[in-house]
Each structure stands twice: as C-alpha cells, then as structure tokens.
Amino acid sequence: MTIRAKKRTTSSAVRRLSVLLGAVGLAAPLTVAIGGTAQAAPACTTKAGPHQKDVEKFLGLRVDGRQSPADCRAIQNFQTKRGIRPNIGYAGPVTWGVMQEEITARDPNAAGRCPVNKGRIACVDLTRQISWVQDGKSVKFGPVPVRTGRDGYETRTGAKKVYWRSINHWSTLYDVRMPYAQFFDGGQAFHSIEGSVRSQPGSHGCVNMRPGDAKAYWSLLRNGDDVFVYGRKPGT
C-alpha cells in the first residue's frame, strides 16, 4: 500500500469516528459517552419523613416538621456525603440512625446521664452498648463499642470504683483469658476479648472490649477511679 493510500484510509477512519462520537453526543453528555460516571442527583421528595424534626434540628434547619425544598436539598446533601441510598432527601430511619451515631461520637454524654462532677470516670451505657472515659465534661477516650452481660448475667448498674487490676488475668470460673482486666463490681470488669464485641448474646456480666480499647482503658484508669453504669442492654 502506498503512503497516499494509507493517508486516505486514516482520514476515512477519523471521519467515521467523528460521526459516531457526534451521534453519541446528541444522545448523552460527553462524560457518559466516553465512559464517565457523572450522574445527576435524583429528584427531591416533597414528603416529610417520620424523623423530620430530628433531622431538621441536626442540620440546623428551621424545625417545623414540614418538608421544604431547602430542607430536602440539605438532607439530600447529607445522604449523598454519607453514601445513604436512595438520596432523595427523605428524613427516614436510616438517615436519622446515621445522624444519631454522629451525635454519639461528638458527645456520648449529651443526655447528661453519666456524672460530670467526679473527675476521671468510665461511663458505660448499657442501652447503646458503648463506653467512654471522661474528665468532667471532657471526653478523654471513646465512645467505643462494648458487650455487656446477657440475660440472667446482667452488668449491674450504678456508681462503682475500679478496685483491682490484672493485666494478664485468667478467669478460673469460666476458664478464659481476660486481658487488661479492671474489676469494678465483684467479678465484673472491663477486659478485652477475642472476636467481635457485637456477637450475641453477651458476656457473663463483664464489659467486653476490643483489645485496643481495653489497652487504652488500662492506661487511662487506676484503682479508685469511678465507673458509672446505666441503661439496660437490649434483650435483658
């Protein structure tokens, strides 16, 4: 094939490609035509959700329980950033649940259930299955997930104090390791476990923790430090 023939073939191919891309461009945005992932936001719902007022308060909107276009855009923006689908601006239980988790992370003692006049104190919320260490109103560590006593072996509520610490403790009663054990009420203690703290049905009364969290508690607490347990574990 001559050089002139090659040029004609190349020019013809370029023209065909240009026509093809032009036709695609008429039907779809360029980002979609060339394999991009840009997507238009879904339409906003005009319906108020069951947690409308809670969501409005969380987002700093006017709290009236009525869905407005501005409300929907703000809720939709939150849903999009958190990966909540469908992200149509509906104030439903999933969206409110994510917001509650963020509230807990910001201030686990927002309800003021754990005393703030004790100095350094370890708080255990049985209802939410979380624990944290605070000093006055300042959270020093956490909140972190915990596993407390199962039905019939409930973790006892009330004001306690750490009275014995055993870093490599072995339970002769249950024949298990209890690393970083810090006892605060009879045989009940903070300590780490292997496996998930989310597993059910629960402990025999101890506050089970992830290894890293139990190790942090070990470094933060001392004998005589206060512990406060409140709430009720679901299922007990």
PDB file of C-alpha atoms in Angstrom:
ATOM      1  CA  MET A   1       0.000   0.000   0.000  1.00  0.00           C
ATOM      2  CA  THR A   2       1.308   3.462  -0.944  1.00  0.00           C
ATOM      3  CA  ILE A   3       1.752   6.311   1.532  1.00  0.00           C
ATOM      4  CA  ARG A   4      -1.052   8.210  -0.242  1.00  0.00           C
ATOM      5  CA  ALA A   5      -3.436   5.247   0.165  1.00  0.00           C
ATOM      6  CA  LYS A   6      -2.590   4.970   3.873  1.00  0.00           C
ATOM      7  CA  LYS A   7      -3.412   8.661   4.381  1.00  0.00           C
ATOM      8  CA  ARG A   8      -6.790   8.242   2.637  1.00  0.00           C
ATOM      9  CA  THR A   9      -7.595   5.211   4.833  1.00  0.00           C
ATOM     10  CA  THR A  10      -6.618   7.055   8.005  1.00  0.00           C
ATOM     11  CA  SER A  11      -8.644  10.145   7.086  1.00  0.00           C
ATOM     12  CA  SER A  12     -11.680   7.985   6.348  1.00  0.00           C
ATOM     13  CA  ALA A  13     -11.399   6.256   9.749  1.00  0.00           C
ATOM     14  CA  VAL A  14     -11.132   9.601  11.539  1.00  0.00           C
ATOM     15  CA  ARG A  15     -14.254  10.886   9.748  1.00  0.00           C
ATOM     16  CA  ARG A  16     -16.222   7.770  10.722  1.00  0.00           C
ATOM     17  CA  LEU A  17     -15.126   8.105  14.376  1.00  0.00           C
ATOM     18  CA  SER A  18     -16.088  11.782  14.391  1.00  0.00           C
ATOM     19  CA  VAL A  19     -19.543  10.995  13.053  1.00  0.00           C
ATOM     20  CA  LEU A  20     -20.009   8.256  15.652  1.00  0.00           C
ATOM     21  CA  LEU A  21     -18.972  10.500  18.546  1.00  0.00           C
ATOM     22  CA  GLY A  22     -21.168  13.262  17.200  1.00  0.00           C
ATOM     23  CA  ALA A  23     -24.190  10.963  17.173  1.00  0.00           C
ATOM     24  CA  VAL A  24     -23.480   9.772  20.714  1.00  0.00           C
ATOM     25  CA  GLY A  25     -23.033  13.339  21.868  1.00  0.00           C
ATOM     26  CA  LEU A  26     -26.533  14.166  20.678  1.00  0.00           C
ATOM     27  CA  ALA A  27     -27.989  11.463  22.896  1.00  0.00           C
ATOM     28  CA  ALA A  28     -25.893  11.745  26.079  1.00  0.00           C
ATOM     29  CA  PRO A  29     -23.473  14.037  27.935  1.00  0.00           C
ATOM     30  CA  LEU A  30     -19.824  13.625  26.966  1.00  0.00           C
ATOM     31  CA  THR A  31     -18.895  12.150  30.374  1.00  0.00           C
ATOM     32  CA  VAL A  32     -21.332   9.312  29.813  1.00  0.00           C
ATOM     33  CA  ALA A  33     -20.434   8.884  26.146  1.00  0.00           C
ATOM     34  CA  ILE A  34     -16.749   8.309  26.926  1.00  0.00           C
ATOM     35  CA  GLY A  35     -17.363   6.107  29.922  1.00  0.00           C
ATOM     36  CA  GLY A  36     -17.510   8.694  32.724  1.00  0.00           C
ATOM     37  CA  THR A  37     -19.513   8.144  35.935  1.00  0.00           C
ATOM     38  CA  ALA A  38     -21.110  11.562  36.442  1.00  0.00           C
ATOM     39  CA  GLN A  39     -24.748  11.181  37.457  1.00  0.00           C
ATOM     40  CA  ALA A  40     -27.451  13.751  38.048  1.00  0.00           C
ATOM     41  CA  ALA A  41     -28.817  13.900  41.591  1.00  0.00           C
ATOM     42  CA  PRO A  42     -32.223  12.194  41.938  1.00  0.00           C
ATOM     43  CA  ALA A  43     -35.307  14.317  42.347  1.00  0.00           C
ATOM     44  CA  CYS A  44     -36.053  15.610  45.848  1.00  0.00           C
ATOM     45  CA  THR A  45     -39.059  14.250  47.676  1.00  0.00           C
ATOM     46  CA  THR A  46     -41.706  16.662  48.907  1.00  0.00           C
ATOM     47  CA  LYS A  47     -42.801  14.251  51.626  1.00  0.00           C
ATOM     48  CA  ALA A  48     -41.835  14.810  55.259  1.00  0.00           C
ATOM     49  CA  GLY A  49     -40.271  11.781  56.913  1.00  0.00           C
ATOM     50  CA  PRO A  50     -41.026  10.306  60.352  1.00  0.00           C
ATOM     51  CA  HIS A  51     -37.872  11.943  61.755  1.00  0.00           C
ATOM     52  CA  GLN A  52     -38.332  15.289  60.026  1.00  0.00           C
ATOM     53  CA  LYS A  53     -37.974  17.469  63.125  1.00  0.00           C
ATOM     54  CA  ASP A  54     -34.992  15.499  64.462  1.00  0.00           C
ATOM     55  CA  VAL A  55     -33.206  15.751  61.120  1.00  0.00           C
ATOM     56  CA  GLU A  56     -34.011  19.457  60.785  1.00  0.00           C
ATOM     57  CA  LYS A  57     -32.554  20.107  64.237  1.00  0.00           C
ATOM     58  CA  PHE A  58     -29.414  18.088  63.470  1.00  0.00           C
ATOM     59  CA  LEU A  59     -28.807  20.036  60.244  1.00  0.00           C
ATOM     60  CA  GLY A  60     -29.521  23.430  61.819  1.00  0.00           C
ATOM     61  CA  LEU A  61     -32.646  23.980  59.749  1.00  0.00           C
ATOM     62  CA  ARG A  62     -35.912  25.574  60.808  1.00  0.00           C
ATOM     63  CA  VAL A  63     -37.612  22.942  62.971  1.00  0.00           C
ATOM     64  CA  ASP A  64     -41.225  22.825  61.830  1.00  0.00           C
ATOM     65  CA  GLY A  65     -41.689  19.217  60.749  1.00  0.00           C
ATOM     66  CA  ARG A  66     -42.582  20.259  57.197  1.00  0.00           C
ATOM     67  CA  GLN A  67     -40.503  19.385  54.164  1.00  0.00           C
ATOM     68  CA  SER A  68     -39.394  22.406  52.141  1.00  0.00           C
ATOM     69  CA  PRO A  69     -37.184  22.480  49.031  1.00  0.00           C
ATOM     70  CA  ALA A  70     -34.336  23.853  51.180  1.00  0.00           C
ATOM     71  CA  ASP A  71     -34.850  21.069  53.755  1.00  0.00           C
ATOM     72  CA  CYS A  72     -34.774  18.438  51.049  1.00  0.00           C
ATOM     73  CA  ARG A  73     -31.582  19.768  49.482  1.00  0.00           C
ATOM     74  CA  ALA A  74     -29.829  19.836  52.866  1.00  0.00           C
ATOM     75  CA  ILE A  75     -30.967  16.299  53.739  1.00  0.00           C
ATOM     76  CA  GLN A  76     -30.069  15.050  50.266  1.00  0.00           C
ATOM     77  CA  ASN A  77     -26.595  16.578  50.542  1.00  0.00           C
ATOM     78  CA  PHE A  78     -26.057  14.801  53.883  1.00  0.00           C
ATOM     79  CA  GLN A  79     -27.263  11.494  52.402  1.00  0.00           C
ATOM     80  CA  THR A  80     -25.003  11.827  49.376  1.00  0.00           C
ATOM     81  CA  LYS A  81     -21.917  12.543  51.504  1.00  0.00           C
ATOM     82  CA  ARG A  82     -22.654   9.570  53.789  1.00  0.00           C
ATOM     83  CA  GLY A  83     -23.494   7.175  50.955  1.00  0.00           C
ATOM     84  CA  ILE A  84     -27.134   6.762  52.019  1.00  0.00           C
ATOM     85  CA  ARG A  85     -29.407   5.466  49.255  1.00  0.00           C
ATOM     86  CA  PRO A  86     -31.861   6.468  47.996  1.00  0.00           C
ATOM     87  CA  ASN A  87     -30.580  10.014  48.496  1.00  0.00           C
ATOM     88  CA  ILE A  88     -33.854  11.781  47.814  1.00  0.00           C
ATOM     89  CA  GLY A  89     -33.936  13.990  50.917  1.00  0.00           C
ATOM     90  CA  TYR A  90     -36.354  11.829  52.912  1.00  0.00           C
ATOM     91  CA  ALA A  91     -35.944  12.059  56.703  1.00  0.00           C
ATOM     92  CA  GLY A  92     -36.353   8.336  57.338  1.00  0.00           C
ATOM     93  CA  PRO A  93     -34.987   5.973  59.999  1.00  0.00           C
ATOM     94  CA  VAL A  94     -31.754   5.175  58.148  1.00  0.00           C
ATOM     95  CA  THR A  95     -30.777   8.824  57.792  1.00  0.00           C
ATOM     96  CA  TRP A  96     -31.710   9.590  61.398  1.00  0.00           C
ATOM     97  CA  GLY A  97     -29.817   6.497  62.586  1.00  0.00           C
ATOM     98  CA  VAL A  98     -26.611   7.722  60.927  1.00  0.00           C
ATOM     99  CA  MET A  99     -27.125  11.139  62.481  1.00  0.00           C
ATOM    100  CA  GLN A 100     -27.597   9.576  65.928  1.00  0.00           C
ATOM    101  CA  GLU A 101     -24.286   7.752  65.540  1.00  0.00           C
ATOM    102  CA  GLU A 102     -22.592  11.043  64.738  1.00  0.00           C
ATOM    103  CA  ILE A 103     -24.239  12.735  67.736  1.00  0.00           C
ATOM    104  CA  THR A 104     -22.951   9.937  69.967  1.00  0.00           C
ATOM    105  CA  ALA A 105     -19.457  10.274  68.529  1.00  0.00           C
ATOM    106  CA  ARG A 106     -19.472  14.033  69.143  1.00  0.00           C
ATOM    107  CA  ASP A 107     -20.870  13.904  72.677  1.00  0.00           C
ATOM    108  CA  PRO A 108     -21.751  10.485  74.127  1.00  0.00           C
ATOM    109  CA  ASN A 109     -22.961  12.150  77.331  1.00  0.00           C
ATOM    110  CA  ALA A 110     -25.260  14.632  75.595  1.00  0.00           C
ATOM    111  CA  ALA A 111     -28.159  13.441  77.775  1.00  0.00           C
ATOM    112  CA  GLY A 112     -26.115  14.030  80.941  1.00  0.00           C
ATOM    113  CA  ARG A 113     -26.675  10.542  82.335  1.00  0.00           C
ATOM    114  CA  CYS A 114     -23.054   9.971  83.405  1.00  0.00           C
ATOM    115  CA  PRO A 115     -21.856  12.211  86.296  1.00  0.00           C
ATOM    116  CA  VAL A 116     -19.621  15.136  85.346  1.00  0.00           C
ATOM    117  CA  ASN A 117     -18.634  16.061  88.915  1.00  0.00           C
ATOM    118  CA  LYS A 118     -16.388  13.045  89.614  1.00  0.00           C
ATOM    119  CA  GLY A 119     -13.278  13.944  87.648  1.00  0.00           C
ATOM    120  CA  ARG A 120     -11.949  10.931  85.739  1.00  0.00           C
ATOM    121  CA  ILE A 121     -14.774   8.405  85.262  1.00  0.00           C
ATOM    122  CA  ALA A 122     -15.524   5.486  82.967  1.00  0.00           C
ATOM    123  CA  CYS A 123     -19.112   5.587  81.696  1.00  0.00           C
ATOM    124  CA  VAL A 124     -20.998   2.508  80.456  1.00  0.00           C
ATOM    125  CA  ASP A 125     -24.300   2.916  78.616  1.00  0.00           C
ATOM    126  CA  LEU A 126     -25.957  -0.500  78.505  1.00  0.00           C
ATOM    127  CA  THR A 127     -28.736   0.661  76.191  1.00  0.00           C
ATOM    128  CA  ARG A 128     -26.421   1.861  73.444  1.00  0.00           C
ATOM    129  CA  GLN A 129     -23.710  -0.712  74.279  1.00  0.00           C
ATOM    130  CA  ILE A 130     -20.960   1.891  74.381  1.00  0.00           C
ATOM    131  CA  SER A 131     -18.422   3.116  76.906  1.00  0.00           C
ATOM    132  CA  TRP A 132     -16.131   6.136  77.181  1.00  0.00           C
ATOM    133  CA  VAL A 133     -13.817   7.829  79.673  1.00  0.00           C
ATOM    134  CA  GLN A 134     -14.462  11.442  80.592  1.00  0.00           C
ATOM    135  CA  ASP A 135     -12.994  14.001  82.956  1.00  0.00           C
ATOM    136  CA  GLY A 136     -15.696  16.438  83.970  1.00  0.00           C
ATOM    137  CA  LYS A 137     -17.469  17.266  80.709  1.00  0.00           C
ATOM    138  CA  SER A 138     -14.433  16.482  78.574  1.00  0.00           C
ATOM    139  CA  VAL A 139     -14.380  13.112  76.797  1.00  0.00           C
ATOM    140  CA  LYS A 140     -10.863  11.662  77.009  1.00  0.00           C
ATOM    141  CA  PHE A 141     -11.427   8.423  75.097  1.00  0.00           C
ATOM    142  CA  GLY A 142     -14.263   6.901  73.117  1.00  0.00           C
ATOM    143  CA  PRO A 143     -17.067   6.227  72.814  1.00  0.00           C
ATOM    144  CA  VAL A 144     -16.236   2.646  71.874  1.00  0.00           C
ATOM    145  CA  PRO A 145     -18.488  -0.389  71.359  1.00  0.00           C
ATOM    146  CA  VAL A 146     -18.737  -2.866  74.223  1.00  0.00           C
ATOM    147  CA  ARG A 147     -20.544  -6.111  75.008  1.00  0.00           C
ATOM    148  CA  THR A 148     -22.180  -6.310  78.415  1.00  0.00           C
ATOM    149  CA  GLY A 149     -23.995  -9.012  80.375  1.00  0.00           C
ATOM    150  CA  ARG A 150     -26.530 -11.283  78.728  1.00  0.00           C
ATOM    151  CA  ASP A 151     -29.973 -12.067  80.117  1.00  0.00           C
ATOM    152  CA  GLY A 152     -29.540 -13.572  83.588  1.00  0.00           C
ATOM    153  CA  TYR A 153     -25.972 -12.208  83.875  1.00  0.00           C
ATOM    154  CA  GLU A 154     -26.686  -8.501  83.514  1.00  0.00           C
ATOM    155  CA  THR A 155     -23.946  -5.967  84.172  1.00  0.00           C
ATOM    156  CA  ARG A 156     -25.057  -4.281  87.382  1.00  0.00           C
ATOM    157  CA  THR A 157     -25.948  -0.603  87.171  1.00  0.00           C
ATOM    158  CA  GLY A 158     -24.950   2.244  89.472  1.00  0.00           C
ATOM    159  CA  ALA A 159     -21.867   4.023  90.784  1.00  0.00           C
ATOM    160  CA  LYS A 160     -18.758   1.813  91.118  1.00  0.00           C
ATOM    161  CA  LYS A 161     -14.996   2.144  91.522  1.00  0.00           C
ATOM    162  CA  VAL A 162     -12.080   0.277  89.997  1.00  0.00           C
ATOM    163  CA  TYR A 163     -10.702  -1.796  92.862  1.00  0.00           C
ATOM    164  CA  TRP A 164      -8.394  -4.395  91.262  1.00  0.00           C
ATOM    165  CA  ARG A 165      -6.404  -4.538  88.038  1.00  0.00           C
ATOM    166  CA  SER A 166      -4.853  -7.640  86.481  1.00  0.00           C
ATOM    167  CA  ILE A 167      -3.203  -7.192  83.095  1.00  0.00           C
ATOM    168  CA  ASN A 168      -2.969 -10.907  82.204  1.00  0.00           C
ATOM    169  CA  HIS A 169      -5.930 -12.164  84.187  1.00  0.00           C
ATOM    170  CA  TRP A 170      -7.238 -15.721  83.827  1.00  0.00           C
ATOM    171  CA  SER A 171     -10.790 -16.500  84.894  1.00  0.00           C
ATOM    172  CA  THR A 172     -10.865 -19.713  86.922  1.00  0.00           C
ATOM    173  CA  LEU A 173     -14.673 -19.505  86.929  1.00  0.00           C
ATOM    174  CA  TYR A 174     -15.101 -19.530  83.136  1.00  0.00           C
ATOM    175  CA  ASP A 175     -11.629 -20.815  82.159  1.00  0.00           C
ATOM    176  CA  VAL A 176     -10.903 -17.948  79.764  1.00  0.00           C
ATOM    177  CA  ARG A 177      -8.315 -15.194  79.371  1.00  0.00           C
ATOM    178  CA  MET A 178      -9.323 -11.706  80.499  1.00  0.00           C
ATOM    179  CA  PRO A 179      -6.518  -9.392  79.304  1.00  0.00           C
ATOM    180  CA  TYR A 180      -6.352  -5.891  80.758  1.00  0.00           C
ATOM    181  CA  ALA A 181      -8.958  -6.783  83.399  1.00  0.00           C
ATOM    182  CA  GLN A 182     -10.070  -3.908  85.621  1.00  0.00           C
ATOM    183  CA  PHE A 183     -12.615  -5.036  88.197  1.00  0.00           C
ATOM    184  CA  PHE A 184     -15.223  -2.553  89.410  1.00  0.00           C
ATOM    185  CA  ASP A 185     -18.067  -4.664  90.882  1.00  0.00           C
ATOM    186  CA  GLY A 186     -17.499  -8.131  92.309  1.00  0.00           C
ATOM    187  CA  GLY A 187     -16.400 -10.312  89.401  1.00  0.00           C
ATOM    188  CA  GLN A 188     -17.437  -7.750  86.788  1.00  0.00           C
ATOM    189  CA  ALA A 189     -14.647  -5.984  84.942  1.00  0.00           C
ATOM    190  CA  PHE A 190     -13.547  -4.204  81.817  1.00  0.00           C
ATOM    191  CA  HIS A 191     -11.415  -6.572  79.738  1.00  0.00           C
ATOM    192  CA  SER A 192     -10.601  -7.428  76.141  1.00  0.00           C
ATOM    193  CA  ILE A 193     -11.948 -10.416  74.244  1.00  0.00           C
ATOM    194  CA  GLU A 194     -11.086 -12.216  71.039  1.00  0.00           C
ATOM    195  CA  GLY A 195     -13.656 -11.877  68.289  1.00  0.00           C
ATOM    196  CA  SER A 196     -16.397  -9.319  67.856  1.00  0.00           C
ATOM    197  CA  VAL A 197     -17.893  -7.325  70.725  1.00  0.00           C
ATOM    198  CA  ARG A 198     -21.086  -7.279  68.649  1.00  0.00           C
ATOM    199  CA  SER A 199     -21.607 -11.023  68.995  1.00  0.00           C
ATOM    200  CA  GLN A 200     -24.586 -12.189  70.989  1.00  0.00           C
ATOM    201  CA  PRO A 201     -25.989 -12.962  73.482  1.00  0.00           C
ATOM    202  CA  GLY A 202     -23.454 -11.131  75.646  1.00  0.00           C
ATOM    203  CA  SER A 203     -20.997 -11.592  78.496  1.00  0.00           C
ATOM    204  CA  HIS A 204     -21.421 -13.080  81.971  1.00  0.00           C
ATOM    205  CA  GLY A 205     -21.539  -9.557  83.395  1.00  0.00           C
ATOM    206  CA  CYS A 206     -18.191  -8.094  82.343  1.00  0.00           C
ATOM    207  CA  VAL A 207     -17.816  -5.192  79.960  1.00  0.00           C
ATOM    208  CA  ASN A 208     -16.113  -6.831  76.990  1.00  0.00           C
ATOM    209  CA  MET A 209     -13.939  -4.624  74.810  1.00  0.00           C
ATOM    210  CA  ARG A 210     -11.789  -4.764  71.705  1.00  0.00           C
ATOM    211  CA  PRO A 211      -8.095  -5.307  72.573  1.00  0.00           C
ATOM    212  CA  GLY A 212      -7.005  -1.792  71.607  1.00  0.00           C
ATOM    213  CA  ASP A 213      -9.818  -0.192  73.593  1.00  0.00           C
ATOM    214  CA  ALA A 214      -9.164  -2.329  76.690  1.00  0.00           C
ATOM    215  CA  LYS A 215      -5.470  -1.425  76.478  1.00  0.00           C
ATOM    216  CA  ALA A 216      -6.367   2.276  76.296  1.00  0.00           C
ATOM    217  CA  TYR A 217      -8.627   1.914  79.346  1.00  0.00           C
ATOM    218  CA  TRP A 218      -5.731   0.238  81.154  1.00  0.00           C
ATOM    219  CA  SER A 219      -3.542   3.288  80.534  1.00  0.00           C
ATOM    220  CA  LEU A 220      -6.286   5.767  81.481  1.00  0.00           C
ATOM    221  CA  LEU A 221      -7.743   4.248  84.661  1.00  0.00           C
ATOM    222  CA  ARG A 222      -6.280   3.477  88.071  1.00  0.00           C
ATOM    223  CA  ASN A 223      -7.506   1.810  91.261  1.00  0.00           C
ATOM    224  CA  GLY A 224     -10.049   4.092  92.899  1.00  0.00           C
ATOM    225  CA  ASP A 225     -11.264   5.669  89.663  1.00  0.00           C
ATOM    226  CA  ASP A 226     -15.014   5.975  89.279  1.00  0.00           C
ATOM    227  CA  VAL A 227     -17.200   3.866  86.989  1.00  0.00           C
ATOM    228  CA  PHE A 228     -20.843   4.568  86.263  1.00  0.00           C
ATOM    229  CA  VAL A 229     -23.120   2.011  84.592  1.00  0.00           C
ATOM    230  CA  TYR A 230     -26.633   2.917  83.436  1.00  0.00           C
ATOM    231  CA  GLY A 231     -29.347   1.918  80.994  1.00  0.00           C
ATOM    232  CA  ARG A 232     -30.491  -1.552  80.020  1.00  0.00           C
ATOM    233  CA  LYS A 233     -28.990  -3.905  77.479  1.00  0.00           C
ATOM    234  CA  PRO A 234     -31.461  -4.791  74.712  1.00  0.00           C
ATOM    235  CA  GLY A 235     -32.780  -8.312  75.226  1.00  0.00           C
ATOM    236  CA  THR A 236     -32.325  -8.376  79.006  1.00  0.00           C
TER     237      THR A 236
END
